[in-house]
């Protein structure tokens, strides 16, 4: 469904009127036009700053240069010597920051190496780097802070100050959201540097347009991902449940865009729509209710005999049956619990026994409703929080097989599900977010594709909110 107010407020008349009346003016987000590129930052200026004790300039410089970025450096900031020494060591040329008056030459993204923060005083180095440059962050610009994982940061003061960055990023994202710019935090555990290039590419690109104010943890990768940035899913088989329409259809198409052979599942009554969706990218359809008693067995068998196993599993199918608990009939409770939660566990149990290839990556679709809770959604909230718990609990088992399991928690997304909401709550759902608008199915699909790909090697057991920093539960 289209957001008519977003369209209006971005027209010439709408801009004038919303300015005069003090109405919200949600920015027009720039989304990716196609598949991942080999050098996605080509011809883009990215400014790199660091604390005076930063440890990650070398991997960051290497990743930025390989992505094609022109790396700019701030002339006088605490980490200048460290950035310069690392650049000399890894052979990356640095450009001095252009004059602020030199229009168009400024950086489109700002990356700050916040490792080495050992207490509150050193947080000042982040302030000194970013504060004078806030006004120069362009529309749809990107800010990425890269810190140590708090647990690996050192003593109590270092851990606490490093964790302070989470509050910083949540607040700062709210300040720059008006122009469609995003700010996120990557927490890197010891050894996680080896996996920094994928998340760096994702967060600095238009593929992450609707993700802001979030923290993602990166740990040492179980196995090297190699240089798999172009068609990263080529040769992979991907299963997507609920693929006929909405978010699932977009996930299926986006996985196919990056090279995957998609197997889509949806309910028998959606067979026509499923076939239409999958025909666009040569996908294979299975008309099947995921809660049917024989569904896990059939899925596992079909994937192993017909496709030689599965490499990516996306549990997307989900339903709502909202009622206040006092009015909720038991069948509404059971149905939501079974589709959104029980079926995932049963299908995975079957796949773990038969059909799941080594190195497989799973992504489960949760919801911010499972984080914040909504009146009338006790059943739905339980399933979506359960899914978050499930990916945390299963991470070690998936890592042992060389793979991973993560969740995506969408905020308000423009689909058939949200089109049914009454106008008032729908408008609130859209506007009460740093980016001032609902997301599109493609925003969820991009996050799922990132987590399903080798770009997210080192990300395991995590939940990534894709919500434009919706204020619900933030
Ligand atoms: N739309 C949002 O704003 C939003 C927000 C947060 C989370 N989510 C989650 O995203 C996922 C997709 O949501 P959507 O908005 O695209 O919903 P949707 O209703 O448009 O699509 C869901 C798909 O799942 C299929 N499905 C439902 N039950 C099934 C079953 N038993 N077996 C097989 N297929 C089944 C449906 O037929 C449908 O094609 C869900 O898990 C939902 O909870 C959506």
PDB file of N, CA and C in Angstrom, residues 176-268:
ATOM      1  N   UNK A 176      19.498  12.456  13.025  1.00  0.00           N
ATOM      2  CA  UNK A 176      19.789  12.579  11.589  1.00  0.00           C
ATOM      3  C   UNK A 176      18.772  11.861  10.697  1.00  0.00           C
ATOM      4  N   UNK A 177      17.765  11.223  11.340  1.00  0.00           N
ATOM      5  CA  UNK A 177      16.761  10.481  10.566  1.00  0.00           C
ATOM      6  C   UNK A 177      15.947  11.368   9.639  1.00  0.00           C
ATOM      7  N   UNK A 178      15.772  12.636  10.040  1.00  0.00           N
ATOM      8  CA  UNK A 178      14.959  13.558   9.236  1.00  0.00           C
ATOM      9  C   UNK A 178      15.453  13.659   7.810  1.00  0.00           C
ATOM     10  N   UNK A 179      16.767  13.488   7.609  1.00  0.00           N
ATOM     11  CA  UNK A 179      17.255  13.592   6.226  1.00  0.00           C
ATOM     12  C   UNK A 179      17.481  12.206   5.596  1.00  0.00           C
ATOM     13  N   UNK A 180      16.913  11.186   6.197  1.00  0.00           N
ATOM     14  CA  UNK A 180      17.038   9.853   5.604  1.00  0.00           C
ATOM     15  C   UNK A 180      18.399   9.235   5.849  1.00  0.00           C
ATOM     16  N   UNK A 181      19.217   9.899   6.696  1.00  0.00           N
ATOM     17  CA  UNK A 181      20.545   9.356   7.004  1.00  0.00           C
ATOM     18  C   UNK A 181      20.413   8.327   8.123  1.00  0.00           C
ATOM     19  N   UNK A 182      21.301   7.351   8.152  1.00  0.00           N
ATOM     20  CA  UNK A 182      21.240   6.309   9.171  1.00  0.00           C
ATOM     21  C   UNK A 182      22.537   6.271   9.984  1.00  0.00           C
ATOM     22  N   UNK A 183      22.432   5.775  11.218  1.00  0.00           N
ATOM     23  CA  UNK A 183      23.607   5.602  12.077  1.00  0.00           C
ATOM     24  C   UNK A 183      23.474   4.258  12.782  1.00  0.00           C
ATOM     25  N   UNK A 184      24.474   3.432  12.681  1.00  0.00           N
ATOM     26  CA  UNK A 184      24.437   2.116  13.312  1.00  0.00           C
ATOM     27  C   UNK A 184      25.767   1.813  13.984  1.00  0.00           C
ATOM     28  N   UNK A 185      25.755   0.808  14.846  1.00  0.00           N
ATOM     29  CA  UNK A 185      26.937   0.445  15.635  1.00  0.00           C
ATOM     30  C   UNK A 185      27.280  -1.025  15.395  1.00  0.00           C
ATOM     31  N   UNK A 186      28.531  -1.267  15.067  1.00  0.00           N
ATOM     32  CA  UNK A 186      29.000  -2.642  14.880  1.00  0.00           C
ATOM     33  C   UNK A 186      29.945  -2.949  16.029  1.00  0.00           C
ATOM     34  N   UNK A 187      29.603  -3.970  16.847  1.00  0.00           N
ATOM     35  CA  UNK A 187      30.442  -4.347  17.983  1.00  0.00           C
ATOM     36  C   UNK A 187      31.256  -5.577  17.595  1.00  0.00           C
ATOM     37  N   UNK A 188      32.555  -5.416  17.591  1.00  0.00           N
ATOM     38  CA  UNK A 188      33.416  -6.471  17.061  1.00  0.00           C
ATOM     39  C   UNK A 188      34.127  -7.205  18.198  1.00  0.00           C
ATOM     40  N   UNK A 189      33.853  -8.504  18.321  1.00  0.00           N
ATOM     41  CA  UNK A 189      34.553  -9.311  19.323  1.00  0.00           C
ATOM     42  C   UNK A 189      35.972  -9.593  18.846  1.00  0.00           C
ATOM     43  N   UNK A 190      36.808 -10.069  19.758  1.00  0.00           N
ATOM     44  CA  UNK A 190      38.202 -10.402  19.371  1.00  0.00           C
ATOM     45  C   UNK A 190      38.209 -11.369  18.194  1.00  0.00           C
ATOM     46  N   UNK A 191      38.924 -11.031  17.152  1.00  0.00           N
ATOM     47  CA  UNK A 191      38.988 -11.901  15.977  1.00  0.00           C
ATOM     48  C   UNK A 191      37.910 -11.592  14.950  1.00  0.00           C
ATOM     49  N   UNK A 192      36.914 -10.817  15.357  1.00  0.00           N
ATOM     50  CA  UNK A 192      35.819 -10.465  14.441  1.00  0.00           C
ATOM     51  C   UNK A 192      36.267  -9.546  13.308  1.00  0.00           C
ATOM     52  N   UNK A 193      37.447  -8.917  13.462  1.00  0.00           N
ATOM     53  CA  UNK A 193      37.965  -8.020  12.423  1.00  0.00           C
ATOM     54  C   UNK A 193      38.007  -8.722  11.069  1.00  0.00           C
ATOM     55  N   UNK A 194      38.275 -10.044  11.106  1.00  0.00           N
ATOM     56  CA  UNK A 194      38.394 -10.805   9.862  1.00  0.00           C
ATOM     57  C   UNK A 194      37.092 -10.804   9.068  1.00  0.00           C
ATOM     58  N   UNK A 195      35.990 -10.482   9.743  1.00  0.00           N
ATOM     59  CA  UNK A 195      34.684 -10.540   9.074  1.00  0.00           C
ATOM     60  C   UNK A 195      34.060  -9.146   8.919  1.00  0.00           C
ATOM     61  N   UNK A 196      34.873  -8.116   8.999  1.00  0.00           N
ATOM     62  CA  UNK A 196      34.333  -6.751   9.065  1.00  0.00           C
ATOM     63  C   UNK A 196      33.838  -6.235   7.712  1.00  0.00           C
ATOM     64  N   UNK A 197      34.408  -6.743   6.622  1.00  0.00           N
ATOM     65  CA  UNK A 197      34.124  -6.153   5.302  1.00  0.00           C
ATOM     66  C   UNK A 197      32.652  -6.280   4.895  1.00  0.00           C
ATOM     67  N   UNK A 198      32.022  -7.431   5.183  1.00  0.00           N
ATOM     68  CA  UNK A 198      30.632  -7.640   4.755  1.00  0.00           C
ATOM     69  C   UNK A 198      29.673  -6.663   5.427  1.00  0.00           C
ATOM     70  N   UNK A 199      29.660  -6.617   6.782  1.00  0.00           N
ATOM     71  CA  UNK A 199      28.771  -5.666   7.444  1.00  0.00           C
ATOM     72  C   UNK A 199      29.073  -4.211   7.062  1.00  0.00           C
ATOM     73  N   UNK A 200      30.352  -3.891   6.850  1.00  0.00           N
ATOM     74  CA  UNK A 200      30.719  -2.524   6.460  1.00  0.00           C
ATOM     75  C   UNK A 200      30.056  -2.171   5.124  1.00  0.00           C
ATOM     76  N   UNK A 201      30.175  -3.075   4.161  1.00  0.00           N
ATOM     77  CA  UNK A 201      29.544  -2.846   2.856  1.00  0.00           C
ATOM     78  C   UNK A 201      28.035  -2.676   3.011  1.00  0.00           C
ATOM     79  N   UNK A 202      27.424  -3.564   3.806  1.00  0.00           N
ATOM     80  CA  UNK A 202      25.966  -3.532   3.938  1.00  0.00           C
ATOM     81  C   UNK A 202      25.506  -2.218   4.583  1.00  0.00           C
ATOM     82  N   UNK A 203      26.114  -1.878   5.710  1.00  0.00           N
ATOM     83  CA  UNK A 203      25.623  -0.697   6.426  1.00  0.00           C
ATOM     84  C   UNK A 203      25.920   0.618   5.694  1.00  0.00           C
ATOM     85  N   UNK A 204      26.943   0.655   4.844  1.00  0.00           N
ATOM     86  CA  UNK A 204      27.231   1.894   4.118  1.00  0.00           C
ATOM     87  C   UNK A 204      26.465   1.978   2.802  1.00  0.00           C
ATOM     88  N   UNK A 205      25.690   0.939   2.475  1.00  0.00           N
ATOM     89  CA  UNK A 205      25.052   0.889   1.158  1.00  0.00           C
ATOM     90  C   UNK A 205      23.574   1.226   1.241  1.00  0.00           C
ATOM     91  N   UNK A 206      22.934   1.470   0.081  1.00  0.00           N
ATOM     92  CA  UNK A 206      21.478   1.682   0.085  1.00  0.00           C
ATOM     93  C   UNK A 206      20.691   0.395   0.354  1.00  0.00           C
ATOM     94  N   UNK A 207      21.360  -0.762   0.452  1.00  0.00           N
ATOM     95  CA  UNK A 207      20.663  -2.014   0.805  1.00  0.00           C
ATOM     96  C   UNK A 207      20.154  -1.965   2.255  1.00  0.00           C
ATOM     97  N   UNK A 208      20.708  -1.053   3.060  1.00  0.00           N
ATOM     98  CA  UNK A 208      20.298  -0.976   4.476  1.00  0.00           C
ATOM     99  C   UNK A 208      19.513   0.301   4.766  1.00  0.00           C
ATOM    100  N   UNK A 209      18.802   0.824   3.741  1.00  0.00           N
ATOM    101  CA  UNK A 209      18.168   2.150   3.847  1.00  0.00           C
ATOM    102  C   UNK A 209      17.221   2.304   5.043  1.00  0.00           C
ATOM    103  N   UNK A 210      16.570   1.217   5.493  1.00  0.00           N
ATOM    104  CA  UNK A 210      15.546   1.345   6.534  1.00  0.00           C
ATOM    105  C   UNK A 210      16.052   0.856   7.899  1.00  0.00           C
ATOM    106  N   UNK A 211      17.384   0.673   8.016  1.00  0.00           N
ATOM    107  CA  UNK A 211      17.934   0.207   9.298  1.00  0.00           C
ATOM    108  C   UNK A 211      18.702   1.357   9.938  1.00  0.00           C
ATOM    109  N   UNK A 212      18.266   1.783  11.088  1.00  0.00           N
ATOM    110  CA  UNK A 212      19.010   2.841  11.778  1.00  0.00           C
ATOM    111  C   UNK A 212      18.841   2.733  13.286  1.00  0.00           C
ATOM    112  N   UNK A 213      19.863   3.205  14.003  1.00  0.00           N
ATOM    113  CA  UNK A 213      19.835   3.185  15.468  1.00  0.00           C
ATOM    114  C   UNK A 213      20.106   1.796  16.034  1.00  0.00           C
ATOM    115  N   UNK A 214      20.646   0.888  15.222  1.00  0.00           N
ATOM    116  CA  UNK A 214      20.800  -0.508  15.656  1.00  0.00           C
ATOM    117  C   UNK A 214      22.254  -0.854  15.995  1.00  0.00           C
ATOM    118  N   UNK A 215      22.385  -1.886  16.830  1.00  0.00           N
ATOM    119  CA  UNK A 215      23.693  -2.423  17.198  1.00  0.00           C
ATOM    120  C   UNK A 215      23.762  -3.862  16.709  1.00  0.00           C
ATOM    121  N   UNK A 216      24.818  -4.195  15.998  1.00  0.00           N
ATOM    122  CA  UNK A 216      24.983  -5.585  15.541  1.00  0.00           C
ATOM    123  C   UNK A 216      26.324  -6.089  16.038  1.00  0.00           C
ATOM    124  N   UNK A 217      26.315  -7.302  16.599  1.00  0.00           N
ATOM    125  CA  UNK A 217      27.557  -7.881  17.134  1.00  0.00           C
ATOM    126  C   UNK A 217      28.181  -8.828  16.127  1.00  0.00           C
ATOM    127  N   UNK A 218      29.494  -8.749  16.064  1.00  0.00           N
ATOM    128  CA  UNK A 218      30.256  -9.569  15.122  1.00  0.00           C
ATOM    129  C   UNK A 218      31.283 -10.355  15.931  1.00  0.00           C
ATOM    130  N   UNK A 219      31.334 -11.671  15.704  1.00  0.00           N
ATOM    131  CA  UNK A 219      32.335 -12.468  16.418  1.00  0.00           C
ATOM    132  C   UNK A 219      33.302 -13.089  15.405  1.00  0.00           C
ATOM    133  N   UNK A 220      34.348 -13.691  15.917  1.00  0.00           N
ATOM    134  CA  UNK A 220      35.332 -14.311  15.024  1.00  0.00           C
ATOM    135  C   UNK A 220      34.628 -15.347  14.166  1.00  0.00           C
ATOM    136  N   UNK A 221      34.811 -15.296  12.858  1.00  0.00           N
ATOM    137  CA  UNK A 221      34.087 -16.215  11.991  1.00  0.00           C
ATOM    138  C   UNK A 221      34.551 -17.656  12.156  1.00  0.00           C
ATOM    139  N   UNK A 222      33.589 -18.591  12.072  1.00  0.00           N
ATOM    140  CA  UNK A 222      33.921 -20.013  12.198  1.00  0.00           C
ATOM    141  C   UNK A 222      34.790 -20.448  11.025  1.00  0.00           C
ATOM    142  N   UNK A 223      34.492 -19.893   9.855  1.00  0.00           N
ATOM    143  CA  UNK A 223      35.321 -20.191   8.681  1.00  0.00           C
ATOM    144  C   UNK A 223      35.382 -18.934   7.820  1.00  0.00           C
ATOM    145  N   UNK A 224      36.476 -18.794   7.066  1.00  0.00           N
ATOM    146  CA  UNK A 224      36.656 -17.582   6.252  1.00  0.00           C
ATOM    147  C   UNK A 224      35.606 -17.553   5.149  1.00  0.00           C
ATOM    148  N   UNK A 225      35.098 -16.362   4.862  1.00  0.00           N
ATOM    149  CA  UNK A 225      34.069 -16.251   3.833  1.00  0.00           C
ATOM    150  C   UNK A 225      34.681 -15.996   2.466  1.00  0.00           C
ATOM    151  N   UNK A 226      35.938 -15.560   2.427  1.00  0.00           N
ATOM    152  CA  UNK A 226      36.577 -15.259   1.146  1.00  0.00           C
ATOM    153  C   UNK A 226      35.990 -14.006   0.544  1.00  0.00           C
ATOM    154  N   UNK A 227      36.314 -13.754  -0.689  1.00  0.00           N
ATOM    155  CA  UNK A 227      35.854 -12.542  -1.353  1.00  0.00           C
ATOM    156  C   UNK A 227      34.554 -12.850  -2.089  1.00  0.00           C
ATOM    157  N   UNK A 228      33.476 -12.990  -1.333  1.00  0.00           N
ATOM    158  CA  UNK A 228      32.215 -13.439  -1.921  1.00  0.00           C
ATOM    159  C   UNK A 228      31.186 -12.322  -1.968  1.00  0.00           C
ATOM    160  N   UNK A 229      31.586 -11.182  -2.501  1.00  0.00           N
ATOM    161  CA  UNK A 229      30.679 -10.037  -2.466  1.00  0.00           C
ATOM    162  C   UNK A 229      29.789  -9.930  -3.696  1.00  0.00           C
ATOM    163  N   UNK A 230      30.182 -10.583  -4.772  1.00  0.00           N
ATOM    164  CA  UNK A 230      29.408 -10.506  -6.010  1.00  0.00           C
ATOM    165  C   UNK A 230      28.664 -11.829  -6.197  1.00  0.00           C
ATOM    166  N   UNK A 231      27.355 -11.773  -6.467  1.00  0.00           N
ATOM    167  CA  UNK A 231      26.506 -12.978  -6.537  1.00  0.00           C
ATOM    168  C   UNK A 231      26.842 -13.929  -5.400  1.00  0.00           C
ATOM    169  N   UNK A 232      26.775 -13.469  -4.158  1.00  0.00           N
ATOM    170  CA  UNK A 232      27.245 -14.300  -3.050  1.00  0.00           C
ATOM    171  C   UNK A 232      26.440 -15.570  -2.831  1.00  0.00           C
ATOM    172  N   UNK A 233      25.236 -15.636  -3.426  1.00  0.00           N
ATOM    173  CA  UNK A 233      24.403 -16.817  -3.193  1.00  0.00           C
ATOM    174  C   UNK A 233      24.363 -17.760  -4.397  1.00  0.00           C
ATOM    175  N   UNK A 234      25.236 -17.532  -5.352  1.00  0.00           N
ATOM    176  CA  UNK A 234      25.256 -18.404  -6.532  1.00  0.00           C
ATOM    177  C   UNK A 234      25.510 -19.848  -6.091  1.00  0.00           C
ATOM    178  N   UNK A 235      24.729 -20.755  -6.619  1.00  0.00           N
ATOM    179  CA  UNK A 235      24.906 -22.180  -6.303  1.00  0.00           C
ATOM    180  C   UNK A 235      24.243 -22.591  -4.996  1.00  0.00           C
ATOM    181  N   UNK A 236      23.605 -21.656  -4.304  1.00  0.00           N
ATOM    182  CA  UNK A 236      22.953 -21.989  -3.020  1.00  0.00           C
ATOM    183  C   UNK A 236      21.463 -22.275  -3.235  1.00  0.00           C
ATOM    184  N   UNK A 237      20.930 -23.181  -2.437  1.00  0.00           N
ATOM    185  CA  UNK A 237      19.490 -23.470  -2.461  1.00  0.00           C
ATOM    186  C   UNK A 237      18.860 -22.810  -1.226  1.00  0.00           C
ATOM    187  N   UNK A 238      17.815 -22.027  -1.477  1.00  0.00           N
ATOM    188  CA  UNK A 238      17.193 -21.268  -0.382  1.00  0.00           C
ATOM    189  C   UNK A 238      15.733 -21.628  -0.231  1.00  0.00           C
ATOM    190  N   UNK A 239      15.319 -21.961   0.975  1.00  0.00           N
ATOM    191  CA  UNK A 239      13.910 -22.239   1.276  1.00  0.00           C
ATOM    192  C   UNK A 239      13.295 -20.994   1.922  1.00  0.00           C
ATOM    193  N   UNK A 240      12.121 -20.566   1.420  1.00  0.00           N
ATOM    194  CA  UNK A 240      11.416 -19.420   2.016  1.00  0.00           C
ATOM    195  C   UNK A 240       9.981 -19.835   2.278  1.00  0.00           C
ATOM    196  N   UNK A 241       9.518 -19.736   3.514  1.00  0.00           N
ATOM    197  CA  UNK A 241       8.112 -20.052   3.806  1.00  0.00           C
ATOM    198  C   UNK A 241       7.274 -18.780   3.676  1.00  0.00           C
ATOM    199  N   UNK A 242       6.014 -18.942   3.294  1.00  0.00           N
ATOM    200  CA  UNK A 242       5.126 -17.787   3.108  1.00  0.00           C
ATOM    201  C   UNK A 242       5.598 -16.925   1.952  1.00  0.00           C
ATOM    202  N   UNK A 243       5.992 -17.594   0.848  1.00  0.00           N
ATOM    203  CA  UNK A 243       6.660 -16.875  -0.248  1.00  0.00           C
ATOM    204  C   UNK A 243       5.694 -16.330  -1.300  1.00  0.00           C
ATOM    205  N   UNK A 244       4.383 -16.581  -1.153  1.00  0.00           N
ATOM    206  CA  UNK A 244       3.454 -16.186  -2.228  1.00  0.00           C
ATOM    207  C   UNK A 244       3.335 -14.680  -2.359  1.00  0.00           C
ATOM    208  N   UNK A 245       3.368 -13.987  -1.224  1.00  0.00           N
ATOM    209  CA  UNK A 245       3.098 -12.542  -1.297  1.00  0.00           C
ATOM    210  C   UNK A 245       3.848 -11.810  -0.185  1.00  0.00           C
ATOM    211  N   UNK A 246       3.664 -10.502  -0.153  1.00  0.00           N
ATOM    212  CA  UNK A 246       4.187  -9.666   0.928  1.00  0.00           C
ATOM    213  C   UNK A 246       5.692  -9.779   1.094  1.00  0.00           C
ATOM    214  N   UNK A 247       6.099  -9.825   2.345  1.00  0.00           N
ATOM    215  CA  UNK A 247       7.527  -9.832   2.674  1.00  0.00           C
ATOM    216  C   UNK A 247       8.206 -11.085   2.129  1.00  0.00           C
ATOM    217  N   UNK A 248       7.520 -12.237   2.224  1.00  0.00           N
ATOM    218  CA  UNK A 248       8.117 -13.496   1.760  1.00  0.00           C
ATOM    219  C   UNK A 248       8.419 -13.481   0.269  1.00  0.00           C
ATOM    220  N   UNK A 249       7.506 -12.893  -0.526  1.00  0.00           N
ATOM    221  CA  UNK A 249       7.728 -12.821  -1.977  1.00  0.00           C
ATOM    222  C   UNK A 249       8.960 -11.964  -2.263  1.00  0.00           C
ATOM    223  N   UNK A 250       9.100 -10.886  -1.518  1.00  0.00           N
ATOM    224  CA  UNK A 250      10.245  -9.993  -1.730  1.00  0.00           C
ATOM    225  C   UNK A 250      11.555 -10.670  -1.293  1.00  0.00           C
ATOM    226  N   UNK A 251      11.493 -11.426  -0.194  1.00  0.00           N
ATOM    227  CA  UNK A 251      12.689 -12.166   0.263  1.00  0.00           C
ATOM    228  C   UNK A 251      13.111 -13.159  -0.816  1.00  0.00           C
ATOM    229  N   UNK A 252      12.127 -13.900  -1.348  1.00  0.00           N
ATOM    230  CA  UNK A 252      12.441 -14.907  -2.365  1.00  0.00           C
ATOM    231  C   UNK A 252      13.104 -14.244  -3.574  1.00  0.00           C
ATOM    232  N   UNK A 253      12.538 -13.125  -4.028  1.00  0.00           N
ATOM    233  CA  UNK A 253      13.085 -12.448  -5.216  1.00  0.00           C
ATOM    234  C   UNK A 253      14.489 -11.902  -4.946  1.00  0.00           C
ATOM    235  N   UNK A 254      14.720 -11.424  -3.730  1.00  0.00           N
ATOM    236  CA  UNK A 254      16.022 -10.805  -3.426  1.00  0.00           C
ATOM    237  C   UNK A 254      17.113 -11.871  -3.263  1.00  0.00           C
ATOM    238  N   UNK A 255      16.743 -13.016  -2.692  1.00  0.00           N
ATOM    239  CA  UNK A 255      17.711 -14.127  -2.618  1.00  0.00           C
ATOM    240  C   UNK A 255      18.062 -14.590  -4.034  1.00  0.00           C
ATOM    241  N   UNK A 256      17.052 -14.640  -4.903  1.00  0.00           N
ATOM    242  CA  UNK A 256      17.292 -15.042  -6.301  1.00  0.00           C
ATOM    243  C   UNK A 256      18.172 -14.001  -7.003  1.00  0.00           C
ATOM    244  N   UNK A 257      17.946 -12.734  -6.696  1.00  0.00           N
ATOM    245  CA  UNK A 257      18.753 -11.652  -7.290  1.00  0.00           C
ATOM    246  C   UNK A 257      20.246 -11.865  -7.031  1.00  0.00           C
ATOM    247  N   UNK A 258      20.559 -12.421  -5.845  1.00  0.00           N
ATOM    248  CA  UNK A 258      21.970 -12.646  -5.494  1.00  0.00           C
ATOM    249  C   UNK A 258      22.436 -14.048  -5.874  1.00  0.00           C
ATOM    250  N   UNK A 259      21.615 -14.750  -6.669  1.00  0.00           N
ATOM    251  CA  UNK A 259      22.095 -15.999  -7.265  1.00  0.00           C
ATOM    252  C   UNK A 259      21.494 -17.278  -6.717  1.00  0.00           C
ATOM    253  N   UNK A 260      20.632 -17.211  -5.692  1.00  0.00           N
ATOM    254  CA  UNK A 260      20.121 -18.453  -5.082  1.00  0.00           C
ATOM    255  C   UNK A 260      19.040 -19.102  -5.939  1.00  0.00           C
ATOM    256  N   UNK A 261      18.971 -20.429  -5.866  1.00  0.00           N
ATOM    257  CA  UNK A 261      17.839 -21.189  -6.405  1.00  0.00           C
ATOM    258  C   UNK A 261      16.816 -21.231  -5.271  1.00  0.00           C
ATOM    259  N   UNK A 262      15.628 -20.630  -5.498  1.00  0.00           N
ATOM    260  CA  UNK A 262      14.663 -20.508  -4.405  1.00  0.00           C
ATOM    261  C   UNK A 262      13.595 -21.590  -4.459  1.00  0.00           C
ATOM    262  N   UNK A 263      13.325 -22.166  -3.297  1.00  0.00           N
ATOM    263  CA  UNK A 263      12.190 -23.069  -3.119  1.00  0.00           C
ATOM    264  C   UNK A 263      11.213 -22.326  -2.196  1.00  0.00           C
ATOM    265  N   UNK A 264      10.037 -22.013  -2.729  1.00  0.00           N
ATOM    266  CA  UNK A 264       9.063 -21.239  -1.955  1.00  0.00           C
ATOM    267  C   UNK A 264       7.912 -22.110  -1.509  1.00  0.00           C
ATOM    268  N   UNK A 265       7.487 -21.888  -0.264  1.00  0.00           N
ATOM    269  CA  UNK A 265       6.340 -22.636   0.276  1.00  0.00           C
ATOM    270  C   UNK A 265       5.221 -21.656   0.598  1.00  0.00           C
ATOM    271  N   UNK A 266       3.994 -22.053   0.308  1.00  0.00           N
ATOM    272  CA  UNK A 266       2.841 -21.305   0.833  1.00  0.00           C
ATOM    273  C   UNK A 266       1.648 -22.239   0.919  1.00  0.00           C
ATOM    274  N   UNK A 267       0.584 -21.771   1.548  1.00  0.00           N
ATOM    275  CA  UNK A 267      -0.597 -22.619   1.771  1.00  0.00           C
ATOM    276  C   UNK A 267      -1.228 -23.038   0.443  1.00  0.00           C
ATOM    277  N   UNK A 268      -1.855 -24.231   0.408  1.00  0.00           N
ATOM    278  CA  UNK A 268      -2.451 -24.725  -0.847  1.00  0.00           C
ATOM    279  C   UNK A 268      -3.379 -23.694  -1.498  1.00  0.00           C
TER     280      UNK A 268
END
